[in-house]
mmCIF file of C-alpha atoms and ligand atoms in Angstrom:
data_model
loop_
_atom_site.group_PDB
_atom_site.id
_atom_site.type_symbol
_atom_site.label_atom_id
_atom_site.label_comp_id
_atom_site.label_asym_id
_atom_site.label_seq_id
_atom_site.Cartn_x
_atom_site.Cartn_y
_atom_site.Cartn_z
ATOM 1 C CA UNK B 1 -8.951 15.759 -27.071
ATOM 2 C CA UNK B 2 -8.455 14.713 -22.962
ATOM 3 C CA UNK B 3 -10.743 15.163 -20.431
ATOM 4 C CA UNK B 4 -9.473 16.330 -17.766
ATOM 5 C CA UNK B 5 -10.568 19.425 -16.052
ATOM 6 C CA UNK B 6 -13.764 18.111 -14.113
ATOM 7 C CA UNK B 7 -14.746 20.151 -11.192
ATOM 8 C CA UNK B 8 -18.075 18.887 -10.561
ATOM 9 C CA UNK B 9 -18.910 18.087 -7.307
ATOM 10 C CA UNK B 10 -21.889 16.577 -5.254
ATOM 11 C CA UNK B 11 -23.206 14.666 -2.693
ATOM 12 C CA UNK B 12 -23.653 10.570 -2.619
ATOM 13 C CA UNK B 13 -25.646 8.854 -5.601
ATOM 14 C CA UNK B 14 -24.487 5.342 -5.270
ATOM 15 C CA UNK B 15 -26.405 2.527 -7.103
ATOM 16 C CA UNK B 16 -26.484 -0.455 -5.588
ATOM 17 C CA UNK B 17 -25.705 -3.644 -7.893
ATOM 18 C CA UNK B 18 -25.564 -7.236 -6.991
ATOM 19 C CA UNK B 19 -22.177 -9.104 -8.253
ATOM 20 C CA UNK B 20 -22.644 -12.721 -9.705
ATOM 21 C CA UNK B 21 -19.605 -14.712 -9.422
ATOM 22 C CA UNK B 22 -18.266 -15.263 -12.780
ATOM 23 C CA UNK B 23 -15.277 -17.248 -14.094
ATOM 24 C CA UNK B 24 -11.645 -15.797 -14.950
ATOM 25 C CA UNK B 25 -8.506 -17.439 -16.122
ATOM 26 C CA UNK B 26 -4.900 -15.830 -15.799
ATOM 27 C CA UNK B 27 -1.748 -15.849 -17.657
ATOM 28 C CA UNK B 28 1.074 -13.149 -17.655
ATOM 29 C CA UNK B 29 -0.366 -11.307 -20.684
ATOM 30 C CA UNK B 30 -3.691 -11.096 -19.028
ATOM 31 C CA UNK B 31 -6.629 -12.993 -18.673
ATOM 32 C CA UNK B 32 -9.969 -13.325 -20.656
ATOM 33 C CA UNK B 33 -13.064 -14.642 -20.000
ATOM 34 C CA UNK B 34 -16.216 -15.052 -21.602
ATOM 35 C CA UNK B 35 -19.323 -14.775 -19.698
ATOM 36 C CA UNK B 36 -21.888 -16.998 -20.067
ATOM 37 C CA UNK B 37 -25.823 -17.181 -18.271
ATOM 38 C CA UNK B 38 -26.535 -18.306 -14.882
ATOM 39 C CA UNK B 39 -28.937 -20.646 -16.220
ATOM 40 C CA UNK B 40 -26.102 -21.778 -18.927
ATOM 41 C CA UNK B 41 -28.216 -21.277 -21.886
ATOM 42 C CA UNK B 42 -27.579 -19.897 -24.827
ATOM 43 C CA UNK B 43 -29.100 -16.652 -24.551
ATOM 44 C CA UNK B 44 -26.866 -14.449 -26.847
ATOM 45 C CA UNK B 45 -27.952 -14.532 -30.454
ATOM 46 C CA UNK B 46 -29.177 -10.790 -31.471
ATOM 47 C CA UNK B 47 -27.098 -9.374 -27.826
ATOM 48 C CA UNK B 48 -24.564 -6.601 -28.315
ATOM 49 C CA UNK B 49 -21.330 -8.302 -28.310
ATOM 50 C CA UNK B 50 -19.014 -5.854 -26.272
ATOM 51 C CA UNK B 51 -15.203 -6.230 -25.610
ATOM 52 C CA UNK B 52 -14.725 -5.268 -21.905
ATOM 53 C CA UNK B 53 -10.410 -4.440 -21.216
ATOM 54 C CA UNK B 54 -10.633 -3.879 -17.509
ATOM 55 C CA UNK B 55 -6.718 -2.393 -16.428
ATOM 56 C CA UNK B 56 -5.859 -4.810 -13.457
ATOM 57 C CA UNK B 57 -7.374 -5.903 -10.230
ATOM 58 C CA UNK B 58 -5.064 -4.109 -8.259
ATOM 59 C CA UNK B 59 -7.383 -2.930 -5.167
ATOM 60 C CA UNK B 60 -10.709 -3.108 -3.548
ATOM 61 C CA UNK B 61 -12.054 -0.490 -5.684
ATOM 62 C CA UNK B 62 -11.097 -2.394 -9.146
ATOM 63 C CA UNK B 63 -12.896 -5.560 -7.517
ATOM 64 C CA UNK B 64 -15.792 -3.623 -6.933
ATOM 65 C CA UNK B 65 -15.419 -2.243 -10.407
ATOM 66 C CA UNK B 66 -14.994 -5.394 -11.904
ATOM 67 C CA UNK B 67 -17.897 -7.422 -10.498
ATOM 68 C CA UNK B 68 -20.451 -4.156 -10.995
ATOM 69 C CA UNK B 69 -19.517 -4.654 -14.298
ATOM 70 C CA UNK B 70 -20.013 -8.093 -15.052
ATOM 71 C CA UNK B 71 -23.179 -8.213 -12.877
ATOM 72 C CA UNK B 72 -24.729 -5.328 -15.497
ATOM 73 C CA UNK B 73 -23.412 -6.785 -18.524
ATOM 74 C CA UNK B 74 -24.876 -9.865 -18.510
ATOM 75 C CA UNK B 75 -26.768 -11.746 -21.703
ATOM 76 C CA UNK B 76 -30.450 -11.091 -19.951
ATOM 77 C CA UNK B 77 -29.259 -7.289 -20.143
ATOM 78 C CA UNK B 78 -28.732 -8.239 -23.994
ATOM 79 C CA UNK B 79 -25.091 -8.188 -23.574
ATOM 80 C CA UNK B 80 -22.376 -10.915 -24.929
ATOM 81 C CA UNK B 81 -19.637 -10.026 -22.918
ATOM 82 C CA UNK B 82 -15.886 -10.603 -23.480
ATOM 83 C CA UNK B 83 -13.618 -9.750 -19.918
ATOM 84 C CA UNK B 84 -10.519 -9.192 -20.152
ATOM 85 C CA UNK B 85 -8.310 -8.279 -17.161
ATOM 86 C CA UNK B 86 -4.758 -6.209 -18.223
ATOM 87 C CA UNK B 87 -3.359 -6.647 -14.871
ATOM 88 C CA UNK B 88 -1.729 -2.954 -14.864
ATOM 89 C CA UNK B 89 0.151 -3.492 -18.466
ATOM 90 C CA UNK B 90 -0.397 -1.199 -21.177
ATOM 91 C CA UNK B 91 0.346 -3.268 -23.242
ATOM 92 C CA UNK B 92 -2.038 -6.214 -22.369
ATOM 93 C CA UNK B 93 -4.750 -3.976 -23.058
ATOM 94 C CA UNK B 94 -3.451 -2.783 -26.373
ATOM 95 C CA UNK B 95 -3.788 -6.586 -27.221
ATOM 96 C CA UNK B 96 -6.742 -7.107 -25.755
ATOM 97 C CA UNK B 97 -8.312 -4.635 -27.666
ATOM 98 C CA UNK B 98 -6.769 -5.588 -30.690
ATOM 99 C CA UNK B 99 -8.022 -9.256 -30.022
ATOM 100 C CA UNK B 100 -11.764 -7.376 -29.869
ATOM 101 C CA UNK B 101 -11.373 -5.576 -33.381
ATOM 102 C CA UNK B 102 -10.551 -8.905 -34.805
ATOM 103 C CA UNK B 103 -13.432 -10.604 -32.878
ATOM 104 C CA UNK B 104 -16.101 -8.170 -34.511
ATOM 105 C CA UNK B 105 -17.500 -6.910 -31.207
ATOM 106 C CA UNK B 106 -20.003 -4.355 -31.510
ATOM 107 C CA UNK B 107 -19.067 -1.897 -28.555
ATOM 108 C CA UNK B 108 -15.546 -1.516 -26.851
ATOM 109 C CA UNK B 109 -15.391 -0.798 -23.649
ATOM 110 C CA UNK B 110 -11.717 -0.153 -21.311
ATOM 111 C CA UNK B 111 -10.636 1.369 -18.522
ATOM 112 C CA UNK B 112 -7.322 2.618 -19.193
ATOM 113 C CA UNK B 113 -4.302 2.154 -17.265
ATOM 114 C CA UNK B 114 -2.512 5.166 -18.129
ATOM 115 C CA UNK B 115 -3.360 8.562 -19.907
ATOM 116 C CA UNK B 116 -1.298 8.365 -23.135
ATOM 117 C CA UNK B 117 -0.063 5.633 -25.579
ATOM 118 C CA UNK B 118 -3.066 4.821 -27.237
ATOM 119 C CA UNK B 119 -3.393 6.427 -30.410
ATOM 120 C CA UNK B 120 -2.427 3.882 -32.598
ATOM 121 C CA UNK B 121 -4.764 1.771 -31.594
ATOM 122 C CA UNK B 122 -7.974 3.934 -30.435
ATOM 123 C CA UNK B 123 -7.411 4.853 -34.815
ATOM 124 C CA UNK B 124 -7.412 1.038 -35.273
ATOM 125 C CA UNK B 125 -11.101 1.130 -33.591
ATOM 126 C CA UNK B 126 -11.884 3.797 -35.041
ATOM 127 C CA UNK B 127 -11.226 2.236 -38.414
ATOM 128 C CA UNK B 128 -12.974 -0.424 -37.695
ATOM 129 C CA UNK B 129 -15.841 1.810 -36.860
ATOM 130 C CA UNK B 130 -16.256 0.291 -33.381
ATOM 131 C CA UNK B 131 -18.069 2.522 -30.798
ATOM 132 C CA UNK B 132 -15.907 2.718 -27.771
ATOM 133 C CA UNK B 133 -17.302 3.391 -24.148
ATOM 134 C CA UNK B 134 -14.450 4.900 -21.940
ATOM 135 C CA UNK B 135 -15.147 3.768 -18.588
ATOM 136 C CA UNK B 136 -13.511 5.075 -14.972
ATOM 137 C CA UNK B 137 -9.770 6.368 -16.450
ATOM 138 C CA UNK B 138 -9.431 8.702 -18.835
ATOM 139 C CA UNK B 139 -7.005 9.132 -22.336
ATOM 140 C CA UNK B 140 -4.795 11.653 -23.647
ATOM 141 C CA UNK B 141 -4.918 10.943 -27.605
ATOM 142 C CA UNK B 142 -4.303 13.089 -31.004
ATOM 143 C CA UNK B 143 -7.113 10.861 -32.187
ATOM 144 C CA UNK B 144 -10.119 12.765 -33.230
ATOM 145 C CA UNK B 145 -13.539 11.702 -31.016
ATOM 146 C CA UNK B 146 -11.777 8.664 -30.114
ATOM 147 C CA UNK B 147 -14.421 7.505 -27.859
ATOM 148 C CA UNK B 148 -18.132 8.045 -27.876
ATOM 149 C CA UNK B 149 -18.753 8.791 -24.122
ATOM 150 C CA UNK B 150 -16.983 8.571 -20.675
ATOM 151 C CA UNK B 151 -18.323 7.722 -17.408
ATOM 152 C CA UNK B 152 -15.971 8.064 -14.405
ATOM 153 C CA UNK B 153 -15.387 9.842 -11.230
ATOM 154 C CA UNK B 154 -14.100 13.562 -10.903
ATOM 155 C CA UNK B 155 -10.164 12.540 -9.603
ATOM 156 C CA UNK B 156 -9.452 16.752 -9.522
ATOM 157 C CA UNK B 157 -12.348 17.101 -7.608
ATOM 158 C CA UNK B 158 -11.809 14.101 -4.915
ATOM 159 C CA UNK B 159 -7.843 15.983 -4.650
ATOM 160 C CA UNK B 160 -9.341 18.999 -3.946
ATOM 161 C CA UNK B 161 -11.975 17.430 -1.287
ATOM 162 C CA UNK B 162 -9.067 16.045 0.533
ATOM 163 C CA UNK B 163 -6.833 18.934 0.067
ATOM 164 C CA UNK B 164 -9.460 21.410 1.640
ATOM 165 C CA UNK B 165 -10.495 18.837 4.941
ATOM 166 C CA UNK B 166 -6.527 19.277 5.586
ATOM 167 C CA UNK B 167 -6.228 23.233 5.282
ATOM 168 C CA UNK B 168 -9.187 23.132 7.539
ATOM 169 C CA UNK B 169 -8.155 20.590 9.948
ATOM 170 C CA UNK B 170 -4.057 20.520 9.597
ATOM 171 C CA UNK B 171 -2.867 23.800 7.898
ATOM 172 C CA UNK B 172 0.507 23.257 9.147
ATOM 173 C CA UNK B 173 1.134 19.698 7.909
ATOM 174 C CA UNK B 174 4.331 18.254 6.716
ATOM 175 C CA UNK B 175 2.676 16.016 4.485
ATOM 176 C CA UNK B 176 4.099 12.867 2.085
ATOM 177 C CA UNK B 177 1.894 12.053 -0.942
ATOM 178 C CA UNK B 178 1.507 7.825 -1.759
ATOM 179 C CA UNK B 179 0.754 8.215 -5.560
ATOM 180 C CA UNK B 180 -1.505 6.159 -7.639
ATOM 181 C CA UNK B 181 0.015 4.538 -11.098
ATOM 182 C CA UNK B 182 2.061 7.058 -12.671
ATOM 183 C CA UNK B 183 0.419 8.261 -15.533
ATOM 184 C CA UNK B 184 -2.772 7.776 -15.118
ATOM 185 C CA UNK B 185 -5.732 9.746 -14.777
ATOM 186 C CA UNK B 186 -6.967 9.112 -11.076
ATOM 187 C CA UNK B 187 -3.083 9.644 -10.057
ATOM 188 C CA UNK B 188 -2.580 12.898 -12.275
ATOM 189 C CA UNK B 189 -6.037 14.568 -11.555
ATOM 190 C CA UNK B 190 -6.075 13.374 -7.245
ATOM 191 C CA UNK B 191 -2.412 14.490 -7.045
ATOM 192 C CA UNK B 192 -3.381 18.039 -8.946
ATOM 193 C CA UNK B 193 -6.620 18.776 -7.062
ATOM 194 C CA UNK B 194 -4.769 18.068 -3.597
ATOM 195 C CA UNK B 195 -1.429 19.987 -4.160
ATOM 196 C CA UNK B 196 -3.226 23.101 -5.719
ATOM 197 C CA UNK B 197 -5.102 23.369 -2.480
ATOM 198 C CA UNK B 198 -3.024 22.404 0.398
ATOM 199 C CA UNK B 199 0.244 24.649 -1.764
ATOM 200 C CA UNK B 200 3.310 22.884 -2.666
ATOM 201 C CA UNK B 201 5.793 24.210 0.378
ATOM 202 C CA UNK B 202 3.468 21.736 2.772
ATOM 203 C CA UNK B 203 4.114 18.503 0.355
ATOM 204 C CA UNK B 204 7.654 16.934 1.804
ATOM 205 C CA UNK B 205 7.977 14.469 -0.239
ATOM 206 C CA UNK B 206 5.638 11.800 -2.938
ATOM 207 C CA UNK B 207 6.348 8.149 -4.528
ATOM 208 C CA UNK B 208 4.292 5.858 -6.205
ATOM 209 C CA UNK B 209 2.523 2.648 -4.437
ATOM 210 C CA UNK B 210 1.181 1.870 -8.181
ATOM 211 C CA UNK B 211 -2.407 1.748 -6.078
ATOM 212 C CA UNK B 212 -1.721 -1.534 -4.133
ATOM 213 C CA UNK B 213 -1.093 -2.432 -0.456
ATOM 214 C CA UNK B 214 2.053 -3.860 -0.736
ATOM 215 C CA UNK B 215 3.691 -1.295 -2.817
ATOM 216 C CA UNK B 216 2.329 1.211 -0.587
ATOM 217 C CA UNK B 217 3.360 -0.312 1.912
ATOM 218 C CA UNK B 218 6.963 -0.363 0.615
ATOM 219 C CA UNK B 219 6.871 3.124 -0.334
ATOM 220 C CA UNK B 220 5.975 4.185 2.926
ATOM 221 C CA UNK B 221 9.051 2.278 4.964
ATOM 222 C CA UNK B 222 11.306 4.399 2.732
ATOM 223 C CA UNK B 223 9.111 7.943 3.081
ATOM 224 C CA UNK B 224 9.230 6.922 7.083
ATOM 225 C CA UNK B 225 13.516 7.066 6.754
ATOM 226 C CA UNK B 226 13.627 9.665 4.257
ATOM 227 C CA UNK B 227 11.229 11.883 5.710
ATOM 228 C CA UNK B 228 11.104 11.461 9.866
ATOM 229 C CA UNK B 229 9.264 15.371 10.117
ATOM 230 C CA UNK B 230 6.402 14.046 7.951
ATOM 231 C CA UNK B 231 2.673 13.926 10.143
ATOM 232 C CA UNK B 232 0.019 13.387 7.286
ATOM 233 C CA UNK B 233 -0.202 10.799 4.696
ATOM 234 C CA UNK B 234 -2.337 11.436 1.576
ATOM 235 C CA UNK B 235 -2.488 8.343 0.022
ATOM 236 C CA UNK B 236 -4.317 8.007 -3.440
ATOM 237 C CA UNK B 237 -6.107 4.899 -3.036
ATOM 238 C CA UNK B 238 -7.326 3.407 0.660
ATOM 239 C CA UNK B 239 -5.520 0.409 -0.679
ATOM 240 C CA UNK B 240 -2.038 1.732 -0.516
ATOM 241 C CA UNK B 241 -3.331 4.017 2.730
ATOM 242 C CA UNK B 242 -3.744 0.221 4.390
ATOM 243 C CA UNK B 243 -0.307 -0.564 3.411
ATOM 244 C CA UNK B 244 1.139 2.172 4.981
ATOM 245 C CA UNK B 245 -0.627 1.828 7.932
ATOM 246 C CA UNK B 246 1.372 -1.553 8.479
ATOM 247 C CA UNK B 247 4.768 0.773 7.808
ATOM 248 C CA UNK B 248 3.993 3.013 10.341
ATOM 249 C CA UNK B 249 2.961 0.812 13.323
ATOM 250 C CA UNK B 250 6.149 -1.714 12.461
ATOM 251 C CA UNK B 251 8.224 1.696 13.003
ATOM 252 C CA UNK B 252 6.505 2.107 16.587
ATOM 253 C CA UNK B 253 4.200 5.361 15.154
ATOM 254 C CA UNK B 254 0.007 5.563 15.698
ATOM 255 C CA UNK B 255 -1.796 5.821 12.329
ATOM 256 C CA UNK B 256 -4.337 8.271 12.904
ATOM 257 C CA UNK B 257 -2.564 10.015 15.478
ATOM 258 C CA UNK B 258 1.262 10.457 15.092
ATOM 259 C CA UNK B 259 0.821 10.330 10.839
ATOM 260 C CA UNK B 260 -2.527 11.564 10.109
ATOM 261 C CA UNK B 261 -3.858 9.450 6.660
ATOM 262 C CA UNK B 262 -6.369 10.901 4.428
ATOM 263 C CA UNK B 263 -7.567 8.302 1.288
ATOM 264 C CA UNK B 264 -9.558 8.031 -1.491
ATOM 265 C CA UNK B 265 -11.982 5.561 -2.136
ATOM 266 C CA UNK B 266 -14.183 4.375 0.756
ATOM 267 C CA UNK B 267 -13.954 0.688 0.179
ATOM 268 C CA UNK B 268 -15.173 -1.006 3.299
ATOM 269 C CA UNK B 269 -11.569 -2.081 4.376
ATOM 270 C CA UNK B 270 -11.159 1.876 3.825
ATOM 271 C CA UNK B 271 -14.030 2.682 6.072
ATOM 272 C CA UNK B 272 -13.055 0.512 8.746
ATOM 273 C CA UNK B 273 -9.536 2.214 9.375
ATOM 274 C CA UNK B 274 -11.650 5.338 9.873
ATOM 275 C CA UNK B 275 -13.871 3.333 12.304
ATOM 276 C CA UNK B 276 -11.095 1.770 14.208
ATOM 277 C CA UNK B 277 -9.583 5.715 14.219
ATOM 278 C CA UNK B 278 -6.485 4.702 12.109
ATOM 279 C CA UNK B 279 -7.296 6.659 8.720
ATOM 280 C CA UNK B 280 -8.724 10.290 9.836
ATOM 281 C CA UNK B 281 -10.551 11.030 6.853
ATOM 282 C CA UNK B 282 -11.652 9.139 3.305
ATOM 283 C CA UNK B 283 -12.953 10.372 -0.110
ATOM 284 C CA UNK B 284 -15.419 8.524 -1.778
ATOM 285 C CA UNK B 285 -14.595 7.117 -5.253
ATOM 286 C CA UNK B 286 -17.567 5.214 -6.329
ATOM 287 C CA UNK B 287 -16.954 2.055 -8.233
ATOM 288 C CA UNK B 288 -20.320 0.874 -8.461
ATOM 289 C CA UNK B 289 -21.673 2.023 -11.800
ATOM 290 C CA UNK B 290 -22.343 -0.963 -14.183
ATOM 291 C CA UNK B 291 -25.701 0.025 -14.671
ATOM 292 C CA UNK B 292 -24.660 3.487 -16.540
ATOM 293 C CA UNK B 293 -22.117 1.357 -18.327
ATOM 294 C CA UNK B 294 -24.623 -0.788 -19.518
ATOM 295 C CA UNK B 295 -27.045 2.154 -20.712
ATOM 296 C CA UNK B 296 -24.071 3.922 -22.464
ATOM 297 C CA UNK B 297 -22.789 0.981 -24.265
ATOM 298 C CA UNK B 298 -26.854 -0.236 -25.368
ATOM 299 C CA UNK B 299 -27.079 3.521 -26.383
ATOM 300 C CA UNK B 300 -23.744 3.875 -28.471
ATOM 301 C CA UNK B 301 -24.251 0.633 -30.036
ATOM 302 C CA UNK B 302 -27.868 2.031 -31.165
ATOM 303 C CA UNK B 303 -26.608 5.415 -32.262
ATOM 304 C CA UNK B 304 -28.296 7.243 -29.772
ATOM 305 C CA UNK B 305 -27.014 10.824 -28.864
ATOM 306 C CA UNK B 306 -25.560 10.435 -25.106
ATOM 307 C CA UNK B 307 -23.941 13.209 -23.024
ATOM 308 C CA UNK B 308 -20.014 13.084 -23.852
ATOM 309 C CA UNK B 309 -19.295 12.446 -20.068
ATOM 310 C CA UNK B 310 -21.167 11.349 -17.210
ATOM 311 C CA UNK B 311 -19.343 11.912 -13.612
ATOM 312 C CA UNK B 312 -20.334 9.302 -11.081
ATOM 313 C CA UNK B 313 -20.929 11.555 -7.861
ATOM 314 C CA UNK B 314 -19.144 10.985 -4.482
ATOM 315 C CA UNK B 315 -19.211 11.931 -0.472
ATOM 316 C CA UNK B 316 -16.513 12.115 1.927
ATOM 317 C CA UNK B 317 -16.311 10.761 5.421
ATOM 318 C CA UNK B 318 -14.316 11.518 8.365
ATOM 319 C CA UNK B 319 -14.031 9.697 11.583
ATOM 320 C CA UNK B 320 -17.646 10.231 12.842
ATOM 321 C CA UNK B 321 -18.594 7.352 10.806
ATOM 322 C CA UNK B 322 -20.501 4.809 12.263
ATOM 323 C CA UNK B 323 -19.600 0.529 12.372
ATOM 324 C CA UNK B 324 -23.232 0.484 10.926
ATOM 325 C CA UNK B 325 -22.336 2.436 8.064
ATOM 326 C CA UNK B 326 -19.135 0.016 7.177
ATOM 327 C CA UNK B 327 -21.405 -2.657 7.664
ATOM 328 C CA UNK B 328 -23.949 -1.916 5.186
ATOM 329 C CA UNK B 329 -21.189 -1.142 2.626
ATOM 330 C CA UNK B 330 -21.525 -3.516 -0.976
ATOM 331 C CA UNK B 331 -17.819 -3.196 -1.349
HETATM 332 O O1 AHR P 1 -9.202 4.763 -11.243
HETATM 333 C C1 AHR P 1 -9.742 4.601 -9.970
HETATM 334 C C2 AHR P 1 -8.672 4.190 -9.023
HETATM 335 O O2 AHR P 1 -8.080 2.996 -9.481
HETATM 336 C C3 AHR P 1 -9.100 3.872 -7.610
HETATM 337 O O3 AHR P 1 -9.135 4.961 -6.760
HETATM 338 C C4 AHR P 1 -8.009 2.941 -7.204
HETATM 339 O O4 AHR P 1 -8.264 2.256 -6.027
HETATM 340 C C5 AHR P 1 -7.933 2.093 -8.396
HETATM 341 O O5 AHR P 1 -6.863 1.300 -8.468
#
């Protein structure tokens, strides 16, 4: 079935990958792109050709994602890889995967955009007998062992990391809640975590900034009218926790001070609000795991046994985070 209930939790472990810069095109039913060697050579014969459906590029995190991906997956890894980039539609990736059954690939690998809506097709891979690496999001299917394994981050965990540092520091807070993309896993599990912890009564008010600045942004103009008692902003993604920091100060309030924000990610626009004392405190969601990717997609394609998930361990920081720190960020 789903996996959902992850409580593991743990300290730092983050794996530090350089990106290559590799070529996309775009259209409004996503993008592909093939990726080819640095040197240009044809390196590929006998590689495992591997259909990659990233979701979107939709914030820092997802770029970080995106180019620890490509810089794993590359033909001297043994890899032919096929990128293709959903931006946030459901059904771009259902295409896109459908586009890699007819190619023949020999591994799938997507990060899905939402939880549900994908048992038609996760059968079709399955029919096709096409090993399927789930990678960052998670699914909700009927389908029987739809997927092979699942590397990601705990989201219920990273809720409940944030939800505890406010209990601690703000146990009175009138707080408003800047979801992720409704639907999916890192906006179902965050959202879960936090509200079990800091208890329903405190929560004023949520809305969705679909992870980006700008519709965070938006959504937090209209929480700032709708709700004037509201103090702390958790925001889902630091992305959208950026964007509201723009709503607050153009409505003459101090982010950090008068709205306390609390974020997930740790992107090193993330990191720098904290710095700068404008986000108060930031949970790490680490998007920099091509490497396991790469071992779990090798390892499926060989039939080797591999644990069903692997959770990709984060840390938390609050404002005693040093410029130094931000600086020696990868992402
Ligand atoms: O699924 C991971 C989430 O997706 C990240 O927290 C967010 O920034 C991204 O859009």
């Amino acid at each position: 079935m789903l996996t959902r209930s992850r409580r593991t939790r743990g300290v730092a472990a983050a794996i530090a990958v350089l990106a290559l810069g590799l070529t996309a095109c775009s259209s409004d039913s996503g993008s592909e792109s093939k990726e080819t060697s640095p040197a240009g050579g044809d390196v590929t014969s006998g590689n495992i050709k591997v259909g990659f459906s990233q979701l979107g590029a939709e914030s820092g995190w997802r770029t970080a994602n995106t180019e620890s991906v490509k810089a794993s997956l590359t033909a001297e890894n043994g890899i032919d890889l096929t990128f293709s980039d959903a931006q946030q539609k459901q059904e771009n990736q259902i295409k896109a995967l459908r586009d890699f059954i007819d190619q023949g690939v020999d591994v799938i690998a997507f990060s899905p955009v939402v939880e549900t809506g994908w048992d038609e097709v996760l059968q079709e891979i399955k029919d096709a007998e096409i090993p399927v690496v789930l990678v960052d999001r998670t699914v909700d299917t009927h389908v029987v062992d739809p997927y092979v394994t699942w590397i990601g981050a705990d989201f219920e965990a990273e809720g409940i990391t944030a939800g505890e540092w406010v209990v601690e520091n703000y146990p009175d807070a009138k707080i408003f809640e800047l979801q992720g993309t409704l639907g999916s896993g890192a906006q179902v599990d965050r959202e879960a975590g936090f509200d079990a912890t800091v208890g329903e009564s405190h929560i004023l008010g949520k809305a969705s900034g679909n992870f980006t600045r700008a519709e965070g942004k938006a959504a937090m103009e209209a929480a700032l009218q709708a709700y004037p008692d509201m103090n702390l902003l958790f925001a889902h993604n630091d992305d959208m926790g950026l964007g509201a920091i723009e709503a607050i100060e153009a409505a003459g309030k101090v982010p950090g001070k008068d709205i306390i924000i609390v974020t997930v990610d740790g992107v090193r626009d993330g990191l720098q609000a904290l710095v700068d004392k404008k986000f108060n405190y930031v949970v790490e969601c680490n998007p920099v795991f091509g490497d396991q990717i790469l071992d779990a997609i090798t390892k499926a394609h060989n039939g080797e046994q591999q644990p069903r998930k692997t959770i990709v361990l984060d840390q938390a920081f609050d404002q005693t985070i040093t410029q130094a720190v931000v600086d020696a960020r990868l992402y």
